[in-house]
Coordinates of C-alpha atoms in Angstrom, one line a residue:
M1430 CA -8.2 -77.3 -55.1
K1431 CA -11.6 -76.0 -53.9
R1432 CA -10.7 -77.2 -50.4
R1433 CA -7.5 -75.2 -50.5
D1434 CA -9.3 -72.0 -51.6
S1435 CA -11.8 -72.5 -48.9
I1436 CA -9.1 -72.7 -46.2
T1437 CA -7.5 -69.6 -47.7
T1438 CA -10.7 -67.8 -47.5
V1439 CA -11.3 -68.8 -43.9
I1440 CA -7.8 -67.6 -42.9
A1441 CA -8.3 -64.3 -44.7
C1442 CA -11.6 -63.8 -42.8
I1443 CA -10.0 -64.5 -39.5
A1444 CA -7.2 -62.1 -40.3
V1445 CA -9.7 -59.4 -41.1
V1446 CA -11.6 -60.0 -37.9
V1447 CA -8.4 -59.9 -35.9
L1448 CA -7.3 -56.7 -37.6
L1449 CA -10.7 -55.1 -37.1
Y1450 CA -10.5 -56.1 -33.4
L1451 CA -7.0 -54.6 -33.0
V1452 CA -8.2 -51.4 -34.7
F1453 CA -11.2 -51.2 -32.4
Q1454 CA -9.1 -51.7 -29.3
F1455 CA -6.6 -49.0 -30.5
N1456 CA -9.3 -46.5 -31.1
L1457 CA -10.9 -47.3 -27.8
L1458 CA -7.5 -46.7 -26.1
V1459 CA -7.1 -43.4 -27.9
I1460 CA -10.6 -42.3 -26.9
K1461 CA -9.9 -43.2 -23.3
N1462 CA -6.7 -41.3 -23.3
V1463 CA -8.3 -38.3 -25.0
T1464 CA -11.2 -38.4 -22.6
H1465 CA -8.8 -38.7 -19.6
S1466 CA -6.7 -35.9 -20.9
T1467 CA -9.7 -33.7 -21.5
T1468 CA -11.0 -34.5 -18.0
I1469 CA -7.7 -33.6 -16.4
K1470 CA -7.6 -30.3 -18.4
T1471 CA -11.2 -29.6 -17.4
Q1472 CA -10.4 -30.3 -13.8
D1473 CA -7.2 -28.1 -14.0
K1474 CA -9.3 -25.3 -15.6
K1475 CA -11.9 -25.5 -12.9
R1476 CA -9.3 -25.5 -10.1
A1477 CA -7.5 -22.6 -11.8
E1478 CA -10.8 -20.7 -11.7
E1479 CA -11.2 -21.5 -8.0
I1480 CA -7.6 -20.4 -7.2
S1481 CA -6.3 -17.5 -9.4
C1482 CA -3.3 -15.2 -9.3
D1483 CA -2.5 -12.0 -11.0
R1484 CA 1.3 -11.6 -11.2
A1485 CA 1.5 -9.2 -14.1
H1486 CA 2.3 -6.1 -12.1
N1487 CA 5.7 -4.6 -11.3
T1488 CA 5.2 -4.1 -7.5
Y1489 CA 2.7 -6.6 -6.3
D1490 CA 1.1 -10.1 -6.8
I1491 CA -2.4 -10.9 -5.7
C1492 CA -4.1 -14.3 -5.4
S1493 CA -7.6 -15.3 -4.7
I1494 CA -9.6 -18.4 -3.6
N1495 CA -12.9 -17.9 -5.3
G1496 CA -14.9 -20.2 -3.1
P1497 CA -15.3 -21.5 0.5
T1498 CA -11.9 -21.8 2.1
V1499 CA -10.3 -22.8 5.4
L1500 CA -7.4 -20.9 6.9
D1501 CA -4.8 -23.0 8.8
S1502 CA -3.0 -20.2 10.6
T1503 CA -0.2 -22.4 11.9
T1504 CA 1.0 -22.9 8.3
S1505 CA -0.3 -19.7 6.8
T1506 CA -2.3 -21.8 4.3
F1507 CA -5.7 -21.3 2.8
L1508 CA -7.3 -24.6 1.6
L1509 CA -10.1 -24.7 -0.9
M1510 CA -13.1 -26.5 0.7
N1511 CA -14.8 -29.1 -1.5
P1512 CA -13.1 -28.3 -4.8
T1513 CA -15.2 -29.2 -7.8
S1514 CA -12.4 -31.5 -9.0
S1515 CA -9.8 -32.5 -6.5
N1516 CA -6.6 -34.3 -7.4
P1517 CA -4.7 -35.4 -4.2
E1518 CA -1.8 -36.6 -6.3
K1519 CA -1.4 -33.2 -8.0
P1520 CA -2.8 -30.5 -5.8
L1521 CA -2.9 -26.9 -7.1
V1522 CA -0.5 -24.7 -5.1
E1523 CA 0.0 -21.0 -5.3
K1524 CA 2.3 -19.0 -3.0
V1525 CA 2.4 -15.2 -2.5
R1526 CA 4.0 -12.7 -0.1
P1527 CA 1.2 -10.2 0.5
Y1528 CA 3.2 -7.0 0.3
A1529 CA 3.5 -4.5 -2.6
R1530 CA 7.3 -4.4 -3.1
K1531 CA 7.8 -7.7 -4.8
T1532 CA 11.1 -6.6 -6.6
E1533 CA 12.8 -5.8 -3.4
N1534 CA 14.3 -9.1 -2.3
L1535 CA 15.5 -8.1 1.1
T1536 CA 12.2 -6.4 2.0
M1537 CA 10.2 -9.4 0.8
S1538 CA 12.3 -11.9 2.7
R1539 CA 10.8 -10.4 5.9
I1540 CA 7.2 -11.0 4.7
T1541 CA 5.4 -14.2 5.7
E1542 CA 4.6 -16.3 2.6
V1543 CA 1.0 -17.4 2.3
T1544 CA 0.0 -20.7 0.5
L1545 CA -3.3 -21.2 -1.4
L1546 CA -4.0 -24.9 -1.9
A1547 CA -6.6 -27.0 -3.7
G1548 CA -6.6 -30.8 -3.7
P1549 CA -6.0 -32.4 -0.3
P1550 CA -8.9 -32.5 2.2
S1551 CA -9.2 -29.3 4.3
P1552 CA -9.2 -29.4 8.1
K1553 CA -12.4 -29.1 10.1
C1554 CA -13.8 -25.6 10.3
E1555 CA -13.7 -24.2 13.9
I1556 CA -14.8 -20.6 13.3
Q1557 CA -17.1 -19.6 10.4
H1558 CA -17.1 -16.1 8.9
K1559 CA -19.7 -14.8 6.6
A1560 CA -17.4 -12.1 5.1
P1561 CA -14.5 -12.7 2.7
A1562 CA -10.9 -12.5 4.0
V1563 CA -8.5 -9.8 2.9
V1564 CA -4.9 -10.9 3.7
F1565 CA -1.9 -8.7 3.9
S1566 CA 1.4 -8.1 5.7
V1567 CA 2.5 -5.1 7.7
G1568 CA 6.1 -6.3 7.7
G1569 CA 8.8 -4.7 5.5
Y1570 CA 8.9 -0.9 5.9
C1571 CA 5.6 -0.8 7.8
A1572 CA 7.2 -2.6 10.7
T1573 CA 9.8 0.2 11.1
G1574 CA 7.2 2.7 12.4
N1575 CA 7.7 4.9 9.4
F1576 CA 4.4 6.8 9.0
F1577 CA 4.9 7.4 5.2
H1578 CA 5.4 3.7 4.5
E1579 CA 2.5 2.7 6.8
F1580 CA 0.3 4.6 4.4
N1581 CA 2.1 4.2 1.1
D1582 CA 2.7 0.4 1.6
G1583 CA -0.2 -0.3 3.8
F1584 CA -3.4 1.7 4.1
I1585 CA -3.6 3.2 0.7
P1586 CA -3.1 -0.2 -1.1
L1587 CA -5.6 -1.8 1.4
Y1588 CA -8.1 0.9 0.5
I1589 CA -7.6 0.3 -3.2
T1590 CA -7.8 -3.5 -2.7
V1591 CA -11.0 -3.5 -0.7
N1592 CA -12.7 -1.2 -3.1
S1593 CA -11.4 -3.2 -6.1
M1594 CA -12.0 -6.7 -4.9
F1595 CA -15.0 -6.3 -2.6
P1596 CA -16.7 -3.0 -3.3
D1597 CA -19.5 -2.1 -0.9
Q1598 CA -18.9 -5.4 1.0
D1599 CA -17.8 -6.2 4.5
V1600 CA -14.5 -8.0 4.9
V1601 CA -12.4 -9.7 7.5
L1602 CA -8.8 -8.4 7.8
V1603 CA -6.2 -11.1 8.2
I1604 CA -2.8 -9.5 9.0
S1605 CA 0.6 -11.0 9.2
N1606 CA 3.8 -9.6 10.7
A1607 CA 1.8 -7.3 12.9
R1608 CA 3.2 -6.1 16.2
D1609 CA 1.0 -5.2 19.2
W1610 CA 2.0 -1.5 19.1
W1611 CA 1.0 -1.3 15.4
I1612 CA -2.4 -2.8 16.0
S1613 CA -3.0 -0.5 19.0
K1614 CA -1.9 2.6 17.1
Y1615 CA -4.2 1.9 14.1
R1616 CA -7.1 0.2 15.8
E1617 CA -9.6 3.0 14.9
L1618 CA -8.6 3.0 11.3
L1619 CA -8.7 -0.8 11.0
R1620 CA -12.2 -0.8 12.5
T1621 CA -13.3 1.6 9.7
F1622 CA -12.1 -1.0 7.2
S1623 CA -13.9 -3.9 8.9
K1624 CA -16.3 -4.3 11.8
H1625 CA -15.0 -7.8 12.5
P1626 CA -12.2 -8.7 14.9
I1627 CA -8.8 -8.6 13.3
I1628 CA -7.1 -12.0 12.7
I1629 CA -3.4 -11.8 13.5
L1630 CA -1.9 -14.6 11.4
D1631 CA 1.2 -15.0 13.5
N1632 CA -0.8 -15.6 16.7
D1633 CA -3.9 -17.4 15.6
T1634 CA -4.3 -21.2 16.1
A1635 CA -7.9 -21.9 15.2
T1636 CA -9.0 -23.0 11.7
Q1637 CA -11.0 -20.0 10.3
C1638 CA -13.5 -20.4 7.4
F1639 CA -14.4 -17.8 4.8
P1640 CA -16.7 -17.7 1.8
S1641 CA -13.6 -16.5 -0.2
A1642 CA -10.2 -14.9 0.3
S1643 CA -7.9 -12.4 -1.4
V1644 CA -4.2 -12.5 -0.6
G1645 CA -2.1 -9.4 -1.3
L1646 CA -2.6 -5.7 -1.8
I1647 CA -3.0 -3.7 -5.0
S1648 CA -0.8 -0.6 -5.5
H1649 CA -1.2 2.1 -8.0
G1650 CA 2.2 3.7 -7.4
V1651 CA 3.7 6.1 -4.8
M1652 CA 0.9 7.7 -2.8
T1653 CA -1.5 7.2 -5.7
I1654 CA -5.1 6.2 -6.2
D1655 CA -6.1 5.8 -9.8
P1656 CA -9.9 6.0 -10.0
E1657 CA -10.0 4.5 -13.5
S1658 CA -8.6 1.3 -12.0
I1659 CA -11.2 0.9 -9.3
P1660 CA -14.8 -0.3 -10.1
N1661 CA -16.4 2.4 -8.0
S1662 CA -14.0 5.1 -9.1
K1663 CA -12.7 5.9 -5.7
T1664 CA -10.2 8.9 -5.5
F1665 CA -8.0 10.4 -2.9
T1666 CA -10.9 12.6 -1.9
H1667 CA -12.8 9.5 -0.9
F1668 CA -9.8 8.2 1.0
H1669 CA -9.5 11.6 2.8
A1670 CA -13.2 11.3 3.8
F1671 CA -12.5 7.7 4.9
L1672 CA -9.8 8.9 7.3
G1673 CA -12.2 11.5 8.6
K1674 CA -14.8 8.7 9.3
A1675 CA -12.2 6.9 11.3
Y1676 CA -11.1 9.8 13.6
H1677 CA -13.3 12.9 13.1
Q1678 CA -16.6 11.3 14.5
N1679 CA -15.0 10.8 17.9
H1680 CA -12.6 13.7 17.8
P1681 CA -14.4 16.7 16.2
S1682 CA -12.4 19.7 15.1
I1683 CA -11.5 22.1 17.9
S1684 CA -10.9 25.0 15.6
S1685 CA -14.1 26.7 16.8
C1686 CA -12.5 26.8 20.3
L1687 CA -9.4 28.7 19.0
P1688 CA -9.0 32.5 18.8
K1689 CA -10.4 33.6 15.5
S1690 CA -7.9 36.4 15.1
R1691 CA -4.9 34.2 14.5
P1692 CA -4.8 31.1 12.2
L1693 CA -3.1 28.0 13.6
L1694 CA 0.1 26.8 11.9
V1695 CA 1.4 23.3 12.7
L1696 CA 5.2 23.3 12.3
A1697 CA 6.2 19.6 11.7
G1698 CA 9.7 19.0 13.1
R1699 CA 12.1 16.1 12.8
N1700 CA 13.6 15.1 16.1
G1701 CA 16.6 13.1 17.2
S1702 CA 19.3 12.2 14.7
A1703 CA 17.0 12.3 11.6
S1704 CA 18.2 14.0 8.5
R1705 CA 16.4 16.9 6.8
R1706 CA 16.1 18.6 10.1
L1707 CA 15.2 22.3 10.3
L1708 CA 18.3 23.6 12.0
N1709 CA 16.9 27.0 12.8
Q1710 CA 13.4 25.8 13.8
N1711 CA 13.0 28.2 16.7
E1712 CA 13.8 31.1 14.5
V1713 CA 11.2 29.9 11.9
K1714 CA 8.6 29.5 14.7
L1715 CA 9.3 33.0 16.0
E1716 CA 9.1 34.5 12.5
A1717 CA 5.8 32.7 11.8
E1718 CA 4.4 34.2 15.0
K1719 CA 5.5 37.6 14.0
V1720 CA 3.7 37.3 10.7
G1721 CA 0.5 36.5 12.6
F1722 CA 0.2 32.7 13.2
D1723 CA -0.3 30.8 16.4
V1724 CA 2.3 28.1 16.0
T1725 CA 2.3 24.6 17.4
V1726 CA 5.5 22.5 17.0
F1727 CA 4.5 18.9 16.1
E1728 CA 7.2 16.2 16.5
P1729 CA 5.4 12.8 16.3
T1730 CA 6.9 9.5 17.2
P1731 CA 5.8 6.0 16.1
R1732 CA 3.9 5.8 19.4
T1733 CA 2.0 9.1 19.1
P1734 CA -1.7 8.3 19.2
L1735 CA -3.3 9.1 15.9
R1736 CA -6.5 10.5 17.4
E1737 CA -4.3 13.2 19.0
S1738 CA -2.5 13.9 15.8
Y1739 CA -5.7 14.0 13.8
A1740 CA -7.3 16.4 16.3
L1741 CA -4.4 18.8 16.1
I1742 CA -3.8 18.7 12.3
N1743 CA -7.5 18.8 11.4
S1744 CA -8.1 21.9 13.6
S1745 CA -5.2 23.8 12.0
H1746 CA -5.3 26.3 9.1
A1747 CA -1.8 25.6 7.8
M1748 CA 0.9 23.0 8.1
L1749 CA 4.6 23.5 7.4
G1750 CA 7.5 21.1 7.3
V1751 CA 10.7 19.9 5.6
H1752 CA 10.1 16.9 3.3
G1753 CA 9.9 13.7 5.4
A1754 CA 7.6 11.0 6.7
A1755 CA 5.8 13.3 9.2
L1756 CA 4.3 15.2 6.3
T1757 CA 2.0 12.2 5.7
H1758 CA 0.0 13.8 8.5
S1759 CA -1.1 16.3 5.8
F1760 CA -3.8 13.6 5.1
F1761 CA -5.5 15.0 8.2
L1762 CA -5.7 18.6 6.9
R1763 CA -9.1 19.9 5.9
P1764 CA -9.8 20.8 2.2
R1765 CA -8.7 24.4 1.4
S1766 CA -6.3 24.5 4.3
I1767 CA -2.7 25.3 3.5
F1768 CA 0.1 22.8 3.3
V1769 CA 3.7 24.0 2.8
Q1770 CA 6.4 21.5 2.0
V1771 CA 10.0 22.8 2.3
V1772 CA 11.9 21.0 -0.5
P1773 CA 15.5 20.2 0.2
L1774 CA 18.1 20.4 -2.5
G1775 CA 17.7 17.6 -5.0
A1776 CA 14.4 16.4 -3.5
E1777 CA 12.1 18.0 -6.1
W1778 CA 10.8 14.8 -7.6
V1779 CA 10.3 12.9 -4.4
A1780 CA 8.6 15.8 -2.8
E1781 CA 6.0 16.0 -5.5
A1782 CA 5.5 12.2 -5.7
C1783 CA 5.1 11.7 -2.0
F1784 CA 3.1 14.7 -0.9
G1785 CA 2.4 17.3 -3.6
R1786 CA 0.2 15.2 -5.8
S1787 CA -1.8 13.7 -3.0
A1788 CA -2.4 17.1 -1.3
R1789 CA -3.9 18.6 -4.5
A1790 CA -6.0 15.5 -5.0
M1791 CA -7.5 16.0 -1.5
G1792 CA -8.4 19.6 -2.3
I1793 CA -5.7 21.0 0.0
E1794 CA -3.9 24.3 -1.0
Y1795 CA -0.4 23.0 -1.7
M1796 CA 2.6 25.2 -1.7
E1797 CA 6.4 24.5 -2.0
Y1798 CA 9.4 26.4 -0.6
K1799 CA 12.4 25.2 -2.6
I1800 CA 15.6 26.0 -0.7
K1801 CA 18.6 27.6 -2.3
A1802 CA 22.1 26.0 -2.1
E1803 CA 23.0 28.3 0.7
E1804 CA 20.1 26.9 2.8
S1805 CA 21.4 23.4 2.5
S1806 CA 23.9 21.8 4.9
L1807 CA 25.5 20.2 1.8
I1808 CA 27.1 23.5 1.0
D1809 CA 29.4 22.9 4.0
K1810 CA 30.8 19.8 2.3
Y1811 CA 30.6 20.5 -1.4
S1812 CA 31.6 23.4 -3.6
K1813 CA 29.0 25.4 -5.5
D1814 CA 30.6 24.4 -8.7
E1815 CA 30.2 20.7 -8.1
M1816 CA 27.4 18.9 -9.9
I1817 CA 25.7 17.8 -6.7
I1818 CA 25.1 21.5 -5.8
K1819 CA 25.1 23.1 -9.2
D1820 CA 22.7 20.6 -11.0
P1821 CA 21.0 18.2 -8.6
V1822 CA 18.6 16.9 -11.3
A1823 CA 21.5 15.8 -13.5
F1824 CA 23.4 14.4 -10.6
R1825 CA 20.6 12.3 -9.1
G1826 CA 19.1 11.0 -12.3
V1827 CA 15.5 10.6 -13.3
N1828 CA 13.3 9.6 -10.3
F1829 CA 16.4 9.1 -8.1
S1830 CA 17.8 6.4 -10.4
N1831 CA 21.2 7.2 -8.8
H1832 CA 20.8 5.6 -5.4
D1833 CA 24.0 7.1 -4.1
A1834 CA 22.6 10.5 -4.8
M1835 CA 19.4 9.6 -3.1
R1836 CA 21.3 8.8 0.1
I1837 CA 23.1 12.1 0.0
Y1838 CA 20.1 14.3 -0.6
L1839 CA 17.8 12.4 1.7
K1840 CA 20.1 11.0 4.4
Q1841 CA 22.9 13.5 4.7
Q1842 CA 21.2 16.9 4.3
N1843 CA 19.7 19.3 6.8
V1844 CA 18.1 22.7 6.2
R1845 CA 18.7 26.2 7.6
L1846 CA 16.2 28.6 6.1
D1847 CA 17.1 32.1 5.1
I1848 CA 14.8 33.9 7.4
I1849 CA 14.7 37.1 5.4
R1850 CA 13.8 35.2 2.2
F1851 CA 11.4 32.9 4.0
R1852 CA 9.6 35.8 5.8
E1853 CA 8.2 37.0 2.4
Y1854 CA 7.0 33.5 1.7
L1855 CA 5.4 33.2 5.1
K1856 CA 3.4 36.4 4.5
E1857 CA 1.7 34.7 1.5
V1858 CA 1.1 31.6 3.5
Y1859 CA -0.5 33.7 6.2
M1860 CA -2.8 35.5 3.8
K1861 CA -4.1 32.3 2.4
A1862 CA -4.5 30.7 5.9
K1863 CA -6.3 33.8 7.2
K1864 CA -8.7 33.7 4.3
F1865 CA -9.4 30.1 5.0
M1866 CA -10.0 30.7 8.7
D1867 CA -12.3 33.7 8.0
N1868 CA -14.4 31.5 5.6
E1869 CA -14.6 28.3 7.6
G1870 CA -17.5 29.6 9.7

């Protein structure tokens, strides 16, 4: 009996030992899994800090590599050098098209996609840069030679981005979809952004290394710089001075060489088959000269050298033109000079958004001449009683939400000014320009 109890006791002890061993092994496995999971999460977090993307905005995405990186231009890929926790089996990959119109699928399809990658070994560095890279595209509308889009989609967002991401730092510009004529036209302005040679992503073959990189451009809206969203509170006044730094130092104002008795008016024309042409431009020029202006007709093309445009506009006392891309040259006007935008029928909102707001922000005396129905070529096609003529605001919708209306007002309309009505307006423009001229000395 005692022997049977002893055997039972031994078996029970063995069972307890086995059970304790199994429990120990299970707990050890759990600990290993938790530790492995925690390690993976920690590694992913570290990699996420090294490569980060902000995709919370309506018009743009912007991604950054926050550490040494190698650019493989042949694949438009930035690879993180020596990541703190690499995982070759599961590399961290982010892709971005560096152009600030991300909701426009057709436009974005023309923008080269850039990849940011952490995990696999990076290629050997051939060229080492000490400044971070700012990567953007000048495809989309910029590639069309439209002066408005080149600033609205390109240089203004670039100015915002550099001052937001790298305030008071030097940067290297890495540009994709850039044509030779575009680089040539804006060479002086690009040099003001960066003293380093520009890297053209489409043509480069060497592996370039940077301490960090930012891919994409920040936009604050149509022709807008919001100082509250920039660390150093830059405004359009600062941007205006930045343009002056690019062109004025080599091409000083020639206003001192002009006759002081007559202010200079630059009349911006729209040539070729463009819409919103001033159909009686010669009459308007003659009337402006009768009022007291010296008038220069300015009809720029995409190939017009900016140094010449700057010298002309910056030396003038007033600028006048029908709403259109050429009025972006108003950025070259001096503070307190006069800028007159002739506003076609139905174009009130877009005229203010594109040029009115920015002109006032630069300290320019902004004026509008809103045409009457009789001064629009649309009156030849539509009756005065039709909504398109009678109530353009209701017809076009808020902020041109009616795209068909936008095409009509912006693509199918020309302007013939009522000279008698416009003469009285010109007199007021002349008085302000003459006052500015008399005070500029």
